[in-house]
PDB file of N, CA and C in Angstrom:
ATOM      1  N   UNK J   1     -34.224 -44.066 -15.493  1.00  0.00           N
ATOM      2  CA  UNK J   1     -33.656 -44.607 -16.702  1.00  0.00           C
ATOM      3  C   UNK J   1     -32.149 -44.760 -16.588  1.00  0.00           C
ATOM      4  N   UNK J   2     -31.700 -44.304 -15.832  1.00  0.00           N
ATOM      5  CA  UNK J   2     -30.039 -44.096 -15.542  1.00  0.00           C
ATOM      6  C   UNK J   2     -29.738 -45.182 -15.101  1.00  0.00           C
ATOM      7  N   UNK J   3     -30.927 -46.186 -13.863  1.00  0.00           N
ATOM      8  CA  UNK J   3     -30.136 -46.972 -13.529  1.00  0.00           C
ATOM      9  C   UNK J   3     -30.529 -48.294 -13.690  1.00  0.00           C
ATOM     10  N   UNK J   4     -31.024 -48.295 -15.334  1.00  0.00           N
ATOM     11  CA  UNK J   4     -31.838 -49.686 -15.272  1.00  0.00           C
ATOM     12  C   UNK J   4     -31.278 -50.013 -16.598  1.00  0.00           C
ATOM     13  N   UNK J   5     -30.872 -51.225 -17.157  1.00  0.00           N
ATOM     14  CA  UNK J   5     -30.187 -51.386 -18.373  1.00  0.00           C
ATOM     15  C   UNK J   5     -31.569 -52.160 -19.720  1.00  0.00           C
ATOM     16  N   UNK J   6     -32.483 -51.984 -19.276  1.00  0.00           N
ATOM     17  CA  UNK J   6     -33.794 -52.297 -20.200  1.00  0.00           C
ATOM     18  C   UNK J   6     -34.812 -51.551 -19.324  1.00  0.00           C
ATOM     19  N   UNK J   7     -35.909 -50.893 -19.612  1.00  0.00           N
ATOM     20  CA  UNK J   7     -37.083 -50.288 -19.351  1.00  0.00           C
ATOM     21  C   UNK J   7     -38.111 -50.823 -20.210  1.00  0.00           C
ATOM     22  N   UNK J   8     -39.158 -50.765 -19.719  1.00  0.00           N
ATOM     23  CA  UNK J   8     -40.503 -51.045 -20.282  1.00  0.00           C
ATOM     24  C   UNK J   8     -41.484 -49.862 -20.357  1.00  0.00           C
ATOM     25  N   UNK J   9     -41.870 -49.082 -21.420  1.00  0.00           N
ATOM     26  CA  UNK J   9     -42.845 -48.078 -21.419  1.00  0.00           C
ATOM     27  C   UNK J   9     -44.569 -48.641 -21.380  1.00  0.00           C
ATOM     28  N   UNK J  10     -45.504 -48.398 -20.425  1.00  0.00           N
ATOM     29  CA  UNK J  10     -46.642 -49.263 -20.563  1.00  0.00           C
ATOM     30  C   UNK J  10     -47.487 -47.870 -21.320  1.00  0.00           C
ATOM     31  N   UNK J  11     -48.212 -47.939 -21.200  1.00  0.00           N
ATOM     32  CA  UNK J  11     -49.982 -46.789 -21.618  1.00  0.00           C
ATOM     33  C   UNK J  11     -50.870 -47.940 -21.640  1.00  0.00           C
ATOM     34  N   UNK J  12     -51.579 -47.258 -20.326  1.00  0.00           N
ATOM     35  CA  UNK J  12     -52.743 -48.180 -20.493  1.00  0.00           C
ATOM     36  C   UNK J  12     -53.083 -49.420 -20.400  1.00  0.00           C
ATOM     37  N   UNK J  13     -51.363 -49.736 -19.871  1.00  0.00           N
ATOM     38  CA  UNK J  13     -51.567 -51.556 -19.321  1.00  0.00           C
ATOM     39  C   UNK J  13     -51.053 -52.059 -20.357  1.00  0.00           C
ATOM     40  N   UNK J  14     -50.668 -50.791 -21.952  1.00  0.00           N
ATOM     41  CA  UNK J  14     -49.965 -51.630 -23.076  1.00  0.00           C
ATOM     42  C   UNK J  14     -48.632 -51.442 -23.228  1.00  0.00           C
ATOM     43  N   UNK J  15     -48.204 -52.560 -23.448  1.00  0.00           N
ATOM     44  CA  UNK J  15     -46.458 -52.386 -23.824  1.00  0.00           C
ATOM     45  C   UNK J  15     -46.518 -51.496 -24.726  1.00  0.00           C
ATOM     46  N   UNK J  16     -45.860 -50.704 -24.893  1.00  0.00           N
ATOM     47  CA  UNK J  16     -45.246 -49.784 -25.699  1.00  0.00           C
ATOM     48  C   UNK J  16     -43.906 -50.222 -26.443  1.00  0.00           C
ATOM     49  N   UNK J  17     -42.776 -50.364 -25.631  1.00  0.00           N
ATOM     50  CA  UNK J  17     -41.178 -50.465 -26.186  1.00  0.00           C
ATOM     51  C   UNK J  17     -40.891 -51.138 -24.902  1.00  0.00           C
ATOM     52  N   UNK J  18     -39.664 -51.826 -24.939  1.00  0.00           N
ATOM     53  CA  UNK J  18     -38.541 -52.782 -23.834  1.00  0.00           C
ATOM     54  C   UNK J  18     -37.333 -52.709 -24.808  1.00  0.00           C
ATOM     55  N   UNK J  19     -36.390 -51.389 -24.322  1.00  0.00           N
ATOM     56  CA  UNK J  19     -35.513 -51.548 -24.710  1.00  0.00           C
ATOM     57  C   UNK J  19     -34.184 -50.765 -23.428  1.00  0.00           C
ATOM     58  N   UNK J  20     -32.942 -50.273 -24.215  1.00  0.00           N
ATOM     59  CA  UNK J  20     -32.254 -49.842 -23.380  1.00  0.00           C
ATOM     60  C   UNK J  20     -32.812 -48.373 -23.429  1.00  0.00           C
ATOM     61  N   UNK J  21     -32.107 -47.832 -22.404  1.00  0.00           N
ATOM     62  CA  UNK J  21     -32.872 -46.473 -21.828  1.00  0.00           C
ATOM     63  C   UNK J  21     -32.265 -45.502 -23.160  1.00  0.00           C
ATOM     64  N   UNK J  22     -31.127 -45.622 -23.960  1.00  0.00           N
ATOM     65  CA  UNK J  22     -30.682 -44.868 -24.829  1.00  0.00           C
ATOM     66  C   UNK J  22     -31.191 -45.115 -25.871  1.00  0.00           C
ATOM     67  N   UNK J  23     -31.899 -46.561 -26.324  1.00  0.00           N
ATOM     68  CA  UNK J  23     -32.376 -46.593 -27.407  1.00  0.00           C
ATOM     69  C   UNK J  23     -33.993 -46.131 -27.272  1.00  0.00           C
ATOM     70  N   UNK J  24     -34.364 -46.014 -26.236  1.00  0.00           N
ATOM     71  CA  UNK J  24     -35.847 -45.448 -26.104  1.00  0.00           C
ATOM     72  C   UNK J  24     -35.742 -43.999 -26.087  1.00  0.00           C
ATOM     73  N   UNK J  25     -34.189 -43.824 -26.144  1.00  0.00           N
ATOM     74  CA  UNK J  25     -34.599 -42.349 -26.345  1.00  0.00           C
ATOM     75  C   UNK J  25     -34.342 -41.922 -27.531  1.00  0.00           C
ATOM     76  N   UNK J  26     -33.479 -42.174 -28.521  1.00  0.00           N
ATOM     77  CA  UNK J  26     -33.122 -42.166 -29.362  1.00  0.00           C
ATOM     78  C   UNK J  26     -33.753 -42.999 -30.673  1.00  0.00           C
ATOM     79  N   UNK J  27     -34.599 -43.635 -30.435  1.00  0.00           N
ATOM     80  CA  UNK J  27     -35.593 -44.565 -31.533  1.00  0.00           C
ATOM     81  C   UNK J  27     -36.998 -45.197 -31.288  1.00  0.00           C
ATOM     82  N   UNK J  28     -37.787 -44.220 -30.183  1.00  0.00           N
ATOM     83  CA  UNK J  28     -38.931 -44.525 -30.057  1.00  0.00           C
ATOM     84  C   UNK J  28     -39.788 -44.542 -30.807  1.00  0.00           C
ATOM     85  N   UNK J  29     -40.645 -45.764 -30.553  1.00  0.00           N
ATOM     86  CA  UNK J  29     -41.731 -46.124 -31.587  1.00  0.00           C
ATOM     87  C   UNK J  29     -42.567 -45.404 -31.837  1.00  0.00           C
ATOM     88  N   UNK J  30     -43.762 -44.596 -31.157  1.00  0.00           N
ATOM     89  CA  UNK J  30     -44.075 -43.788 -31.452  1.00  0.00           C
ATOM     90  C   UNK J  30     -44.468 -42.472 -30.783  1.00  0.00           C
ATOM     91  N   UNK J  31     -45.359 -42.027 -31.169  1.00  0.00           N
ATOM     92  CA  UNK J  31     -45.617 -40.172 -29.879  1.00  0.00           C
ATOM     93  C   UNK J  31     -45.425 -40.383 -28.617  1.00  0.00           C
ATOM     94  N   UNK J  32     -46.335 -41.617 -28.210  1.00  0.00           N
ATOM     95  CA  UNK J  32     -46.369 -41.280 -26.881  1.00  0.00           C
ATOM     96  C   UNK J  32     -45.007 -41.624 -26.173  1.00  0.00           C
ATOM     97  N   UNK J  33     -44.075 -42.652 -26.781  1.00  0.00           N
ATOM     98  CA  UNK J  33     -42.995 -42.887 -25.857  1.00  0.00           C
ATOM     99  C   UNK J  33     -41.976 -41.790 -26.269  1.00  0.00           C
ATOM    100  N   UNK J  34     -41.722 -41.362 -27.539  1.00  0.00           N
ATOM    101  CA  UNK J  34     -40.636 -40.345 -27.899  1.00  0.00           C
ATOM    102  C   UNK J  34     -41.375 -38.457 -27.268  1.00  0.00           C
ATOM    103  N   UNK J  35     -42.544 -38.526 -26.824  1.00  0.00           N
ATOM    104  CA  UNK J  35     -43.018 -37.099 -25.529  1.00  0.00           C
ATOM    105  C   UNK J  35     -42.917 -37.405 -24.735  1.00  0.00           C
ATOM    106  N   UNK J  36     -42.945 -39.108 -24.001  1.00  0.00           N
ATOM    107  CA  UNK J  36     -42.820 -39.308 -22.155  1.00  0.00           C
ATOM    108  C   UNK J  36     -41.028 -39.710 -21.912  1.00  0.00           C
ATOM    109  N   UNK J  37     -40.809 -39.901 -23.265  1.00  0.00           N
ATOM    110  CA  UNK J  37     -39.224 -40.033 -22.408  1.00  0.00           C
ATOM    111  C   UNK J  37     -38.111 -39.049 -22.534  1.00  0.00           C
ATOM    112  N   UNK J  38     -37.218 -39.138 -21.315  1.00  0.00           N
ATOM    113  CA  UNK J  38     -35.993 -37.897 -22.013  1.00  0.00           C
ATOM    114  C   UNK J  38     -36.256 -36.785 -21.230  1.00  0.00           C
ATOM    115  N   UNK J  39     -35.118 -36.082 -21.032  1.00  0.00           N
ATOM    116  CA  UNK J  39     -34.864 -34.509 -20.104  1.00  0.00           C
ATOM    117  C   UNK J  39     -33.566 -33.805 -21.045  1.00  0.00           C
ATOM    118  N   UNK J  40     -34.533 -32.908 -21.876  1.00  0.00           N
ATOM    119  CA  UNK J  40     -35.622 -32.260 -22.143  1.00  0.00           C
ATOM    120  C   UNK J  40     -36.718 -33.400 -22.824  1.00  0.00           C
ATOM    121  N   UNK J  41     -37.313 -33.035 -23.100  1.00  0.00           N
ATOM    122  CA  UNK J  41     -38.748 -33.577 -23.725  1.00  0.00           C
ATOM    123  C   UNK J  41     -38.620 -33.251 -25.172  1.00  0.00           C
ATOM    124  N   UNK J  42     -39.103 -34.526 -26.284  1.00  0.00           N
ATOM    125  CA  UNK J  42     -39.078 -34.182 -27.378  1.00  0.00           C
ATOM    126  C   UNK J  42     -40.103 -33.603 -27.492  1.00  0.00           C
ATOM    127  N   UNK J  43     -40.298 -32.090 -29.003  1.00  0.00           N
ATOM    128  CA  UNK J  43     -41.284 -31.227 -28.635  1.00  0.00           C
ATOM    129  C   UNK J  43     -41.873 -32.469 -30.658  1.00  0.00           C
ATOM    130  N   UNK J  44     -42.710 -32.321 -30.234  1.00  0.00           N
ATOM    131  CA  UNK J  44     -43.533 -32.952 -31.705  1.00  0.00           C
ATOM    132  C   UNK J  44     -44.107 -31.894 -32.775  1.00  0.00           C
ATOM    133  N   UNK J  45     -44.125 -31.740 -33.833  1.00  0.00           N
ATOM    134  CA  UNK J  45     -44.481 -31.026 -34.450  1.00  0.00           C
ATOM    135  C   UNK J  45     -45.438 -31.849 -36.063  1.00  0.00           C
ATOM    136  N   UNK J  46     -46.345 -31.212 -36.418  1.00  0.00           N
ATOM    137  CA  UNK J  46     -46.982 -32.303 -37.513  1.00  0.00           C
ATOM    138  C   UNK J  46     -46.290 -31.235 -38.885  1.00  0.00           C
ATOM    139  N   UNK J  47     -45.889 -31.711 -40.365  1.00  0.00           N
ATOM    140  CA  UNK J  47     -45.669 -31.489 -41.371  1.00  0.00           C
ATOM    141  C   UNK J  47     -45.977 -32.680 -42.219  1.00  0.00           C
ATOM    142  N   UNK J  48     -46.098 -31.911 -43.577  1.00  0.00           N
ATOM    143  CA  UNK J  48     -45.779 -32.802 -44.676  1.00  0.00           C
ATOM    144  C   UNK J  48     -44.676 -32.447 -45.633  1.00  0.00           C
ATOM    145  N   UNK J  49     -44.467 -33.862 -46.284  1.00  0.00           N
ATOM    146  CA  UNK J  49     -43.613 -34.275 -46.865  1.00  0.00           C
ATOM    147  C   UNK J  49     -43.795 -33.894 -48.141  1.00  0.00           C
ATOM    148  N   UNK J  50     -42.631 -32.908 -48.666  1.00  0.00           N
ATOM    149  CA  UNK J  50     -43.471 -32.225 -49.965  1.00  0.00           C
ATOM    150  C   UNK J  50     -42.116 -32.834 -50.865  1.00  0.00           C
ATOM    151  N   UNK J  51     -42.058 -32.849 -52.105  1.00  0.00           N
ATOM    152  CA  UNK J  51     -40.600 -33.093 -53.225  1.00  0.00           C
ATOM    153  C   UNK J  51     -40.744 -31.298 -53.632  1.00  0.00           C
ATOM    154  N   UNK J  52     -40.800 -30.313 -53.353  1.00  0.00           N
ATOM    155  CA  UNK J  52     -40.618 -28.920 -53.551  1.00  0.00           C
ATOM    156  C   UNK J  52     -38.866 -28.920 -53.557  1.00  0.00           C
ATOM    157  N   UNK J  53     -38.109 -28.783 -54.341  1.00  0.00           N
ATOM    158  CA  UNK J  53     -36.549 -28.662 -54.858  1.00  0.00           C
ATOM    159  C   UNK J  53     -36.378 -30.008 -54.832  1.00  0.00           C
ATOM    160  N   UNK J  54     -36.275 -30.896 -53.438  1.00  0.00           N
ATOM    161  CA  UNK J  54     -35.854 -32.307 -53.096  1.00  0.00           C
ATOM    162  C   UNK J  54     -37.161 -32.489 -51.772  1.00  0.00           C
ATOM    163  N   UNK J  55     -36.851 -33.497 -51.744  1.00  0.00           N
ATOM    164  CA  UNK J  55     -37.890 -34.297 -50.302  1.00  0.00           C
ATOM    165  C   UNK J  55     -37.480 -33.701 -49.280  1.00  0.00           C
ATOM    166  N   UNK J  56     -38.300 -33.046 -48.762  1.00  0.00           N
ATOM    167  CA  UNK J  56     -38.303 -32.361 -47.230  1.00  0.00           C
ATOM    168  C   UNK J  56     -39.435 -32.059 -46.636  1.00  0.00           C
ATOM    169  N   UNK J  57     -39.823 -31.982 -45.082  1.00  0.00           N
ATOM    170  CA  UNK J  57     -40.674 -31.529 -44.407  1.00  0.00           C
ATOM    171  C   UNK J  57     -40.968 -30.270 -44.487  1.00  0.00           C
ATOM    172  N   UNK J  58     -41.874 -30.324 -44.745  1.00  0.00           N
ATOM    173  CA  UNK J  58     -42.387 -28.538 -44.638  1.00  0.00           C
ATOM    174  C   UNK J  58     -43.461 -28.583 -43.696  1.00  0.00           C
ATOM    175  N   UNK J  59     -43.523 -27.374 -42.611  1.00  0.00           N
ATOM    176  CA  UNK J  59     -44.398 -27.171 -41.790  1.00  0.00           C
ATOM    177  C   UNK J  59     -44.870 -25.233 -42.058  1.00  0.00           C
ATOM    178  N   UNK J  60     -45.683 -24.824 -42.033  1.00  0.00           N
ATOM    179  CA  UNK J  60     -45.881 -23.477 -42.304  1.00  0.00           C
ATOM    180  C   UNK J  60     -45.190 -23.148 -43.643  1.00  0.00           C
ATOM    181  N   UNK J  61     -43.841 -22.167 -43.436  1.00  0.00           N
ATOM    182  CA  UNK J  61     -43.158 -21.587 -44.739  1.00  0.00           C
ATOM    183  C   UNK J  61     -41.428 -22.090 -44.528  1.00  0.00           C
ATOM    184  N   UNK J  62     -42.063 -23.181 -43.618  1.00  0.00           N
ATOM    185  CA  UNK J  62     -40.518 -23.584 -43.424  1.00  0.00           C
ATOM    186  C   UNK J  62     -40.471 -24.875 -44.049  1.00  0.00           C
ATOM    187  N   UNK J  63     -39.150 -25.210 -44.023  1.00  0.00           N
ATOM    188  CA  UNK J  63     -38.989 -26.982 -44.587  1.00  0.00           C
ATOM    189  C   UNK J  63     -37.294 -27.279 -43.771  1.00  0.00           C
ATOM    190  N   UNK J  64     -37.157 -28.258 -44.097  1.00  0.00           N
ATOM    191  CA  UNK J  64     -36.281 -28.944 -43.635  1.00  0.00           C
ATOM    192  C   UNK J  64     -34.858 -29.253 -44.184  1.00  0.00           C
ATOM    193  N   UNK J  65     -34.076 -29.541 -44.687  1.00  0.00           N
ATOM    194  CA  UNK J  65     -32.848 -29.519 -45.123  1.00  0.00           C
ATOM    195  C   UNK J  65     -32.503 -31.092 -45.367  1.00  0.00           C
ATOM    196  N   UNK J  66     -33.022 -32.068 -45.823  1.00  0.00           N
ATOM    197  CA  UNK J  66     -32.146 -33.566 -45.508  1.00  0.00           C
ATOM    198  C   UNK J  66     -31.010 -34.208 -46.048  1.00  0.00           C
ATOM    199  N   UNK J  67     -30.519 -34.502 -45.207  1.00  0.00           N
ATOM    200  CA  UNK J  67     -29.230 -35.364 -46.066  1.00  0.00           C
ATOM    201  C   UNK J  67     -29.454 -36.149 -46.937  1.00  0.00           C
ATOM    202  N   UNK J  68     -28.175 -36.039 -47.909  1.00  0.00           N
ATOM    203  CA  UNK J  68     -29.006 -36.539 -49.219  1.00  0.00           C
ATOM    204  C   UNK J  68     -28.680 -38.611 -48.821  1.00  0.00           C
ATOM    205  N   UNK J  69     -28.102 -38.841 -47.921  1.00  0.00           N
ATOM    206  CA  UNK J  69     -28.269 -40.291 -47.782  1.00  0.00           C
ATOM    207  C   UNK J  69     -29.099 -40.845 -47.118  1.00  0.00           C
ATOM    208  N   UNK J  70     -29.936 -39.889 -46.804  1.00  0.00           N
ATOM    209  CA  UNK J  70     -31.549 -40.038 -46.227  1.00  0.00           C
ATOM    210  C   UNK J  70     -32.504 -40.045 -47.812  1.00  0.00           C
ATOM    211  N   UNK J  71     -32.227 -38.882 -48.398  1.00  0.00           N
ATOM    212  CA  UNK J  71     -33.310 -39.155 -49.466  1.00  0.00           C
ATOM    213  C   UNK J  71     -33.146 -40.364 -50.772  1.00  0.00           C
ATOM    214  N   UNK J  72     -32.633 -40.904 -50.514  1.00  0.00           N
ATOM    215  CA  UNK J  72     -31.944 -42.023 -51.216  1.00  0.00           C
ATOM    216  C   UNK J  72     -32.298 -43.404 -50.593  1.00  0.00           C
ATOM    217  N   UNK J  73     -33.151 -43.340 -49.298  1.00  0.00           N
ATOM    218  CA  UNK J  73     -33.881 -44.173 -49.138  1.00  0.00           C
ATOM    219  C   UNK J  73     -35.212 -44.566 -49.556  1.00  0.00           C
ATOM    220  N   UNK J  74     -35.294 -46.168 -49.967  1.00  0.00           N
ATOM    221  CA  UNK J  74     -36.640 -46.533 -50.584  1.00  0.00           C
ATOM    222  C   UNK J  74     -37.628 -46.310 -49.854  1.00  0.00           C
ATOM    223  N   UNK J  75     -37.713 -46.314 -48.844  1.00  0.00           N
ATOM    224  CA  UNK J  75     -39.280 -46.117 -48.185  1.00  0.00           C
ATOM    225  C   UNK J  75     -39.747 -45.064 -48.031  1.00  0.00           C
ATOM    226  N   UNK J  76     -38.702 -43.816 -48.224  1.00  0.00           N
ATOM    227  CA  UNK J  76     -38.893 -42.140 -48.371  1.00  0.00           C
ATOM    228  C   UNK J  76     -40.078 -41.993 -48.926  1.00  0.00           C
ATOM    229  N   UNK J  77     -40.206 -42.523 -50.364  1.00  0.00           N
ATOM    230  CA  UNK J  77     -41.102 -41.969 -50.962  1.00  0.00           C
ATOM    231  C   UNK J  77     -42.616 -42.180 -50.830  1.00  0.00           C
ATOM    232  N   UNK J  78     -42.843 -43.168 -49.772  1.00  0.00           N
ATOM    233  CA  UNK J  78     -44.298 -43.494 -49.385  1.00  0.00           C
ATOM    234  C   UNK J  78     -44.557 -42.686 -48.832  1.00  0.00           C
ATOM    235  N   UNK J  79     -44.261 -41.273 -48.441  1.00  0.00           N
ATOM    236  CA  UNK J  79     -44.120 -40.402 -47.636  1.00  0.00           C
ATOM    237  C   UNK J  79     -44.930 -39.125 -48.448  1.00  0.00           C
ATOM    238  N   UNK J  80     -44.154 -38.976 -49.211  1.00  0.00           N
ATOM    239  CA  UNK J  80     -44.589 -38.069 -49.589  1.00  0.00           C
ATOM    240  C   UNK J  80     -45.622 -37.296 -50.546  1.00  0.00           C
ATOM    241  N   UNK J  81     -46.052 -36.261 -50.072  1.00  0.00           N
ATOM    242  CA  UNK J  81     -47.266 -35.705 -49.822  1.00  0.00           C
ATOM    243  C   UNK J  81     -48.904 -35.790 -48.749  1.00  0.00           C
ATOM    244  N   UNK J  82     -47.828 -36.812 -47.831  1.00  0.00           N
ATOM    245  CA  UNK J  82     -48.460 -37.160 -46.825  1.00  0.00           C
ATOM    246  C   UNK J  82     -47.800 -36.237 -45.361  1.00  0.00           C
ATOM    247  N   UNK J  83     -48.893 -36.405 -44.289  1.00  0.00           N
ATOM    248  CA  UNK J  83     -48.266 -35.787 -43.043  1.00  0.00           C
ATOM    249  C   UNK J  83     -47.531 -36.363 -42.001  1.00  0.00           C
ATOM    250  N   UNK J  84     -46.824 -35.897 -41.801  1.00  0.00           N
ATOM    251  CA  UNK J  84     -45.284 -36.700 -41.019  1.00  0.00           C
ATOM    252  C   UNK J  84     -45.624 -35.977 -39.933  1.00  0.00           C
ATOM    253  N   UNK J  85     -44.887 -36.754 -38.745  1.00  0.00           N
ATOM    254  CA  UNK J  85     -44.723 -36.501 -37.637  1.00  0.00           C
ATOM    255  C   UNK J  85     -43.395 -36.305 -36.965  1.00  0.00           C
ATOM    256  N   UNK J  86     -42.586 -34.832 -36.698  1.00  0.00           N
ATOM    257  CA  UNK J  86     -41.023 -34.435 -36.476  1.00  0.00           C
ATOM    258  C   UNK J  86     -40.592 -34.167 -35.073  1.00  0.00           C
ATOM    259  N   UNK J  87     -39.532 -35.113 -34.934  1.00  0.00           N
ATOM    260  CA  UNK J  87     -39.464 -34.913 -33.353  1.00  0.00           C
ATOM    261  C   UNK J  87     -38.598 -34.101 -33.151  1.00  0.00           C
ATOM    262  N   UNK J  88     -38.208 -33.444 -32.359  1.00  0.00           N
ATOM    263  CA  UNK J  88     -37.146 -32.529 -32.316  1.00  0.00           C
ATOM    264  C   UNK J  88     -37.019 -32.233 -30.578  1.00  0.00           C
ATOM    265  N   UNK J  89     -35.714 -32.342 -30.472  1.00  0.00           N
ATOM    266  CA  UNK J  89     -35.618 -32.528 -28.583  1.00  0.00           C
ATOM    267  C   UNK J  89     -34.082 -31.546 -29.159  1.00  0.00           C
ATOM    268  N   UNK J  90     -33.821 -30.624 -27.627  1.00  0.00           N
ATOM    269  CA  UNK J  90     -33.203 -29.353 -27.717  1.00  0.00           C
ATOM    270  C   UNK J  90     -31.529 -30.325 -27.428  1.00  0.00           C
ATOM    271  N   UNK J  91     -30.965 -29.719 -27.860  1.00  0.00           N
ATOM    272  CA  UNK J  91     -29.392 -30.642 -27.380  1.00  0.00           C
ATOM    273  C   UNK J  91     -29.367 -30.046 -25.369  1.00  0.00           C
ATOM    274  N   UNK J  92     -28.465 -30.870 -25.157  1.00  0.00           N
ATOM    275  CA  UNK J  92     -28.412 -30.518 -23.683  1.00  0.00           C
ATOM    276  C   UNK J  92     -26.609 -30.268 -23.314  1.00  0.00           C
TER     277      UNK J  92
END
């Protein structure tokens, strides 16, 4: 990925994403390209989207913290009370 200025992710003979190597890492479409790309590896975790105080992920007894110029987006709310999918990759 370092030395190619567009990549193509396939599965299965299917395109996945064709983008730059930073934006596939940083805005992959979905599981399988945001777990196969990147050093470290994004770790995936499943939650839902609860309005408990404000809109946040909750997984077990935990939840999430969001900025409030995130929850102030319109499409937020199709979300919630449904199960989300949280990527989370370790800083390096």
């Amino acid at each position: 990925m370092t030395m190619g200025d567009r990549v193509a992710v396939l599965r299965g003979g299917l395109l996945q994403q064709v983008d730059t190597p930073q934006d596939l890492y940083d805005f992959p479409p979905n599981e399988f390209v945001a777990a196969s790309i990147g050093s470290p590896q994004m770790n995936l975790i499943i939650a839902t989207w609860t309005t408990i105080g404000c809109p946040a992920p909750r997984f077990g007894d935990q939840s999430l913290l969001v900025p409030e110029r995130y929850r102030q987006t319109p499409r937020l709310a199709q979300w919630i009370g449904r199960q989300v999918v949280l990527g989370f990759r370790p800083r390096t």
